[in-house]
Structure formats: C-alpha cells, structure tokens
PDB file of C-alpha atoms in Angstrom:
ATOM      1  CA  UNK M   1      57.731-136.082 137.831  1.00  0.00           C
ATOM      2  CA  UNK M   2      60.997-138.210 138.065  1.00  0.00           C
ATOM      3  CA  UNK M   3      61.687-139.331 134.484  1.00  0.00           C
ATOM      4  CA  UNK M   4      63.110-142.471 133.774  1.00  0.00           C
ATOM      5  CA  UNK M   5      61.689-144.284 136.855  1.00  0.00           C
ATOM      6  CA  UNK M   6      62.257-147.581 135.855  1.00  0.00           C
ATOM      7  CA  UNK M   7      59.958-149.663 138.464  1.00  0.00           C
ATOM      8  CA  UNK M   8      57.701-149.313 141.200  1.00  0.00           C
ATOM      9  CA  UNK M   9      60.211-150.292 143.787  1.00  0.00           C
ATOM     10  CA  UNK M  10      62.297-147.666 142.703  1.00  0.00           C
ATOM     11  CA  UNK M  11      59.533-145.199 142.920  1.00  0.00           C
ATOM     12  CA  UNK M  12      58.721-146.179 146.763  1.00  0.00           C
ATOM     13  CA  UNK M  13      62.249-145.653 147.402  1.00  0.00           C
ATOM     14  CA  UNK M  14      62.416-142.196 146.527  1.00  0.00           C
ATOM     15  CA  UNK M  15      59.189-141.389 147.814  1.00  0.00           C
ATOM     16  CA  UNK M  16      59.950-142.617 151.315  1.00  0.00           C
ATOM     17  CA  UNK M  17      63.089-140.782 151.085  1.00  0.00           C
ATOM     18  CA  UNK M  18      61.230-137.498 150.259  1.00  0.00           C
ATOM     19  CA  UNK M  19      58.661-138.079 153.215  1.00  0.00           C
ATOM     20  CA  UNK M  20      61.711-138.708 155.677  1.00  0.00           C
ATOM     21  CA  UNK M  21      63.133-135.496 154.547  1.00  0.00           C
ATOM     22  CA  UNK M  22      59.668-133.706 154.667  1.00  0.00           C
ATOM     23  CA  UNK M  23      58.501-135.487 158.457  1.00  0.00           C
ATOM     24  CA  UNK M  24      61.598-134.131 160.332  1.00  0.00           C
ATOM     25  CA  UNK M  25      59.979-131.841 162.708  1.00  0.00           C
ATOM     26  CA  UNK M  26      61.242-127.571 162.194  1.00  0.00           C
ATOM     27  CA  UNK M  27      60.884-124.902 165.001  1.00  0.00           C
ATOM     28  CA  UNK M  28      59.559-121.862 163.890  1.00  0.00           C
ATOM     29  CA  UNK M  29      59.349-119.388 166.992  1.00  0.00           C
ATOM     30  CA  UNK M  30      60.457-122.367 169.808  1.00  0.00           C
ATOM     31  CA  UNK M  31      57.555-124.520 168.243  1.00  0.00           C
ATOM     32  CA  UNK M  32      58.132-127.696 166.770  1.00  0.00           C
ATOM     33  CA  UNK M  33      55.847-127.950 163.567  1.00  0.00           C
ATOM     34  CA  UNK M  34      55.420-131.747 162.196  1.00  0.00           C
ATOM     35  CA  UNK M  35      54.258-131.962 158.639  1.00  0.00           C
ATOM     36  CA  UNK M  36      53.534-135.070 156.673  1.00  0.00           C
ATOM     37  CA  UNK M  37      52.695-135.483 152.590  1.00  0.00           C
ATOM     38  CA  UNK M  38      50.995-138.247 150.248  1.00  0.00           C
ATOM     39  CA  UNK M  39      52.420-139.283 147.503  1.00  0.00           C
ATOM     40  CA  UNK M  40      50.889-141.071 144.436  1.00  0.00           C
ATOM     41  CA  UNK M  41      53.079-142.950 142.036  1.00  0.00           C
ATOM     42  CA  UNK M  42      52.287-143.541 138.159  1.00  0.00           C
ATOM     43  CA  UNK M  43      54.285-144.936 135.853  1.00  0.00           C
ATOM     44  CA  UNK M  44      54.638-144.512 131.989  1.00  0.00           C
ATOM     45  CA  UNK M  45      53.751-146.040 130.013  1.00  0.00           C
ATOM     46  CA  UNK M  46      52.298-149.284 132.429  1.00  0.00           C
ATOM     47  CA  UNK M  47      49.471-146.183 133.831  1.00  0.00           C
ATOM     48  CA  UNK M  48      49.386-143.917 130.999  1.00  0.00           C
ATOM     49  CA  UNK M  49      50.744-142.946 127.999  1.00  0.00           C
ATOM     50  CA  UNK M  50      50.337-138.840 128.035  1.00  0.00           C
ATOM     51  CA  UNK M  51      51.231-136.166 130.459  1.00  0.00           C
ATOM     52  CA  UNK M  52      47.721-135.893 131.693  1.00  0.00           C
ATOM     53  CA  UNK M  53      46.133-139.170 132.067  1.00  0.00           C
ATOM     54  CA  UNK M  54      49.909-140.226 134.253  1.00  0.00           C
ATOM     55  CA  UNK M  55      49.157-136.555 135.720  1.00  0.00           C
ATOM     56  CA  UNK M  56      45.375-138.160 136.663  1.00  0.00           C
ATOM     57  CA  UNK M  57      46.545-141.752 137.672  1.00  0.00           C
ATOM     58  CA  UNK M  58      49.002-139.900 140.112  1.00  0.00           C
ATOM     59  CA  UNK M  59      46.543-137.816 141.560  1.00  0.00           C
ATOM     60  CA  UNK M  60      43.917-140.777 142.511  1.00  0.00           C
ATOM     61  CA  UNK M  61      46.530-142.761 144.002  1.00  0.00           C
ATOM     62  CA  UNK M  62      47.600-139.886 146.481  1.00  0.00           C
ATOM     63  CA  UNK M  63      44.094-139.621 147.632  1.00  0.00           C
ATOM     64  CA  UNK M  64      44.000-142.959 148.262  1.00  0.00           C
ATOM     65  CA  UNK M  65      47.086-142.934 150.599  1.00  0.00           C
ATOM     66  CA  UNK M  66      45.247-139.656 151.861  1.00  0.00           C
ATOM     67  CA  UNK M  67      42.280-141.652 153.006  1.00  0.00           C
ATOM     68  CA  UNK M  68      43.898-144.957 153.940  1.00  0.00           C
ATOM     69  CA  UNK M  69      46.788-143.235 156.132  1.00  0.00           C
ATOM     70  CA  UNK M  70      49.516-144.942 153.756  1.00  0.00           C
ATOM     71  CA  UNK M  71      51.018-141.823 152.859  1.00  0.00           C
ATOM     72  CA  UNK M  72      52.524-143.648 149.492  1.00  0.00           C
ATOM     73  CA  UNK M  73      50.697-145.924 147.147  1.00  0.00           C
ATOM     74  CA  UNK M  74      50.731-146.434 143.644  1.00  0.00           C
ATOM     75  CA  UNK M  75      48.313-146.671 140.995  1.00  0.00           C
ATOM     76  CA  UNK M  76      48.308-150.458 140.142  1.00  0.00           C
ATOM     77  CA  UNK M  77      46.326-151.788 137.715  1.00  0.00           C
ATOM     78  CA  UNK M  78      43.414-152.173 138.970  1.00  0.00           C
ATOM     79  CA  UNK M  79      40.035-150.984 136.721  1.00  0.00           C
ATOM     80  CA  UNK M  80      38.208-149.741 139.635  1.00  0.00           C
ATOM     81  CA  UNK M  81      40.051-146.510 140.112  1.00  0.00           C
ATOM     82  CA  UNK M  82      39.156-145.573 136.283  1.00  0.00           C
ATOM     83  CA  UNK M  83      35.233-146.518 136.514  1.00  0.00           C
ATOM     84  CA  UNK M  84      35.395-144.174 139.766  1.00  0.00           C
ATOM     85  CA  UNK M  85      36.727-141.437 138.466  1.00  0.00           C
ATOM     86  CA  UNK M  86      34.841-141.482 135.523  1.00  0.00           C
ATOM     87  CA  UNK M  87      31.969-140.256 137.135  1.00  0.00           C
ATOM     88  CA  UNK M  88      32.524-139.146 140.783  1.00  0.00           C
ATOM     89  CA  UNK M  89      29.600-136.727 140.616  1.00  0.00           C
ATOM     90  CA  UNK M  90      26.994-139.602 140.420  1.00  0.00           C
ATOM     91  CA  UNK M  91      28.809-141.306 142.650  1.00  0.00           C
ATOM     92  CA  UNK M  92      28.761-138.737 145.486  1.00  0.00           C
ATOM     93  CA  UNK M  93      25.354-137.704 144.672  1.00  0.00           C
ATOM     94  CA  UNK M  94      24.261-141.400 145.832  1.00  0.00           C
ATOM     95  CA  UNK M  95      26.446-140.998 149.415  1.00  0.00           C
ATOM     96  CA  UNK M  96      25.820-137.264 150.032  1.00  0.00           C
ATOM     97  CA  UNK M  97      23.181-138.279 152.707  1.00  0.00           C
ATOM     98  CA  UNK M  98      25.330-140.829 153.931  1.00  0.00           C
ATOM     99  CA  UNK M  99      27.680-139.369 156.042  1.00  0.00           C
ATOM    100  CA  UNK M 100      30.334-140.069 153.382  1.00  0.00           C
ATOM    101  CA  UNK M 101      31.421-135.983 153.667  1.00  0.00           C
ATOM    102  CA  UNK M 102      33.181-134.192 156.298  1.00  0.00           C
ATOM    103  CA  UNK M 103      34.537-130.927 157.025  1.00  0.00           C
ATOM    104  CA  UNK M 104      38.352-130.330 157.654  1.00  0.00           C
ATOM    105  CA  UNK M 105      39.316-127.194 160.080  1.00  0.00           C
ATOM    106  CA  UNK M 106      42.841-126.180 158.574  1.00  0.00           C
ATOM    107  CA  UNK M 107      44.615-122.670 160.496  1.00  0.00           C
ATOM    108  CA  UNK M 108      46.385-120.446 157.500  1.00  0.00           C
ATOM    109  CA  UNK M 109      49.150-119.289 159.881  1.00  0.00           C
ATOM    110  CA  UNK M 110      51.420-116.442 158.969  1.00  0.00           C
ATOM    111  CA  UNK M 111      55.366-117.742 159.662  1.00  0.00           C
ATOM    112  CA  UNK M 112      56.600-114.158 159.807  1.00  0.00           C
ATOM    113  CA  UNK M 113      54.369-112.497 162.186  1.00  0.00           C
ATOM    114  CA  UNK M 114      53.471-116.319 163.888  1.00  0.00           C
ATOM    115  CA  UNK M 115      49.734-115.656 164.198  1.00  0.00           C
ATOM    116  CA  UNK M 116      46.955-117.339 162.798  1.00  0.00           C
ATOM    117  CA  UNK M 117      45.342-115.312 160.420  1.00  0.00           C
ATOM    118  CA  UNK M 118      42.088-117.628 159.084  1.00  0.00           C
ATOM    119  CA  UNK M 119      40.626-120.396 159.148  1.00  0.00           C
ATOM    120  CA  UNK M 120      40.538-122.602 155.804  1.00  0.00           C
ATOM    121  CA  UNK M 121      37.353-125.110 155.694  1.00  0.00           C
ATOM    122  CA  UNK M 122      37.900-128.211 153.652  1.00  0.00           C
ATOM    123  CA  UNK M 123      35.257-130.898 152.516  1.00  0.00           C
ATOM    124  CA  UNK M 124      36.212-134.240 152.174  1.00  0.00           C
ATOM    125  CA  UNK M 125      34.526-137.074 150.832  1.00  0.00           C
ATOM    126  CA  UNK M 126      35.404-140.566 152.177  1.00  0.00           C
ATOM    127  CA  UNK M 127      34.578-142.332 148.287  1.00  0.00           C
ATOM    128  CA  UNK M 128      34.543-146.011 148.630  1.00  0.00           C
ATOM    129  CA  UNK M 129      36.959-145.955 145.366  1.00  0.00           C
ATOM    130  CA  UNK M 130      39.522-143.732 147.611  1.00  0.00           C
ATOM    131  CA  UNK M 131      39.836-141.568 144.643  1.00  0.00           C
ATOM    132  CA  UNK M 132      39.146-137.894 146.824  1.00  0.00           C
ATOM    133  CA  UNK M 133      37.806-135.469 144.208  1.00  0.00           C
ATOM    134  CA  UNK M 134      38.790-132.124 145.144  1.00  0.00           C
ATOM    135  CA  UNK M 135      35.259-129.457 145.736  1.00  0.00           C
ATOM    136  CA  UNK M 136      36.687-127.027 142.711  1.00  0.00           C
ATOM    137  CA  UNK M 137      36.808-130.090 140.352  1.00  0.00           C
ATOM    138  CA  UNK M 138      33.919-131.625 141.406  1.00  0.00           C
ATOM    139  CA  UNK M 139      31.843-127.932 140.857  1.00  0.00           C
ATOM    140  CA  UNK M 140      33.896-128.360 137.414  1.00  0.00           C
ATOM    141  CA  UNK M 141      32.233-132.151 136.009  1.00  0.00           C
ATOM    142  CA  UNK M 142      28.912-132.081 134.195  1.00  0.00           C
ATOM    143  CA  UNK M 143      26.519-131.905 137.139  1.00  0.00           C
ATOM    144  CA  UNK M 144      28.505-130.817 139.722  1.00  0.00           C
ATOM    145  CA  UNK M 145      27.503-127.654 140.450  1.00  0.00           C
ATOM    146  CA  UNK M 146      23.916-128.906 141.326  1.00  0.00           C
ATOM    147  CA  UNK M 147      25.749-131.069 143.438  1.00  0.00           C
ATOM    148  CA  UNK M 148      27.654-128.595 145.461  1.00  0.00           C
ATOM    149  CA  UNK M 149      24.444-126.776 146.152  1.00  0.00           C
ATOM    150  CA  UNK M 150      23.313-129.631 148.452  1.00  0.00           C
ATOM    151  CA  UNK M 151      25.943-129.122 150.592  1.00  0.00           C
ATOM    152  CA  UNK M 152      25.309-126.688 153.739  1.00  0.00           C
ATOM    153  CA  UNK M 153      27.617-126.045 156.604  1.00  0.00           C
TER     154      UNK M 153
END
C-alpha cells in the first residue's frame, strides 16, 4: 500500500524499482539464489473505493503478471477481470478436464542449516481471465469444496 500514488506511471516506477532491488542475485553458502516477485497495482479511487475491493483489484492483477511473465501490471479498467472473479468456481469447474491445472514443485529450504527440508506442491490454474485463484480460496467460495475434490495428484 503506497498512499497517495497519484498515477499509474508513478506506480510502475516504484514497482520496477522494488523488483530491481528484489532480482539482485544473494549468496547464501557460495550459492547465488535469484528471486523474482509480481506486483499488481490498484489505484483509489479509479479501482476501488474501500480497503478490500483495492485489496482484491491488486491481487487479480498480480496473477495476471504471474501468468503472463510481466511481473507488473495494473488493474485497468477493464470489466472482464470483475465477471471472472465473480465466480471462478464455475469457471474452473468448466476447464478442470482441460488441462487448464498444473502442479508447481516448490523446495522449502532451511537458510540456516542450507538443506532442503520439504517439498511444497502448488496447483495452478492457467484461467483464461488471468485472475489465479489461490486452492485455500477457491475451497472457501460457495461450491468449491466439491470442486477441490475432483482434483487428484
């Protein structure tokens, strides 16, 4: 949250100076570790006028510089992202034997003893929208949870 943002352009500014700072590789242990981020951008009150929906409008466009490889976007005003993510469960239902998920491998690597200690499994789903709706969320909406129970590893 950066208060007083006054435009987009200002917004893409700092976010491409956070991702600079963030994308400069660290050595932990004489190995180099590259990390990158997404970033959404919302603005009051042109994408929302309370905490939450801005919260929301943030959210959707970071998964869609997630899926496109952007790394920044912002929301726009465009109506599709809101008819998406009004009901994403109906929506995945219809592309769940499509190929439209896929499962993410992700080590959970301990920086003080340098070992990896687990493996975290992620689903994604590749919505047409590019508004990613995260599994807990999802399990959360009004139908979800019937949903989830289609899914088998």
């Amino acid at each position: 949250m950066l208060p007083g943002l006054p435009d987009y352009e200002r917004g893409l500014k700092v976010a491409n100076r956070i991702r600079s700072a963030i994308r400069r590789p660290f050595n932990i242990s004489n190995e180099s570790l590259d990390i990158d981020i997404s970033i959404g951008i919302a603005l009051y009150p042109d994408d929302g006028d309370s905490v939450a929906v801005l919260l929301e409008a943030a959210d959707a466009a970071m998964y869609r510089a997630k899926s496109t490889g952007t790394f920044i976007e912002v929301v726009g005003h465009g109506a599709g992202q809101q008819t998406e993510r009004r009901d994403p469960v109906a929506s995945a239902a219809a592309q769940l034997d499509s190929g439209a998920f896929s499962l993410r491998y992700r080590p959970v690597v301990s920086a003080t003893a340098f070992a990896v200690l687990a493996m975290s499994v992620e689903i994604d789903w590749a919505n047409p929208a590019a508004n990613a709706v995260p599994l807990d969320q999802m399990v959360a909406m009004p139908g979800g949870a019937a949903l989830v129970s289609r899914l088998t590893l």
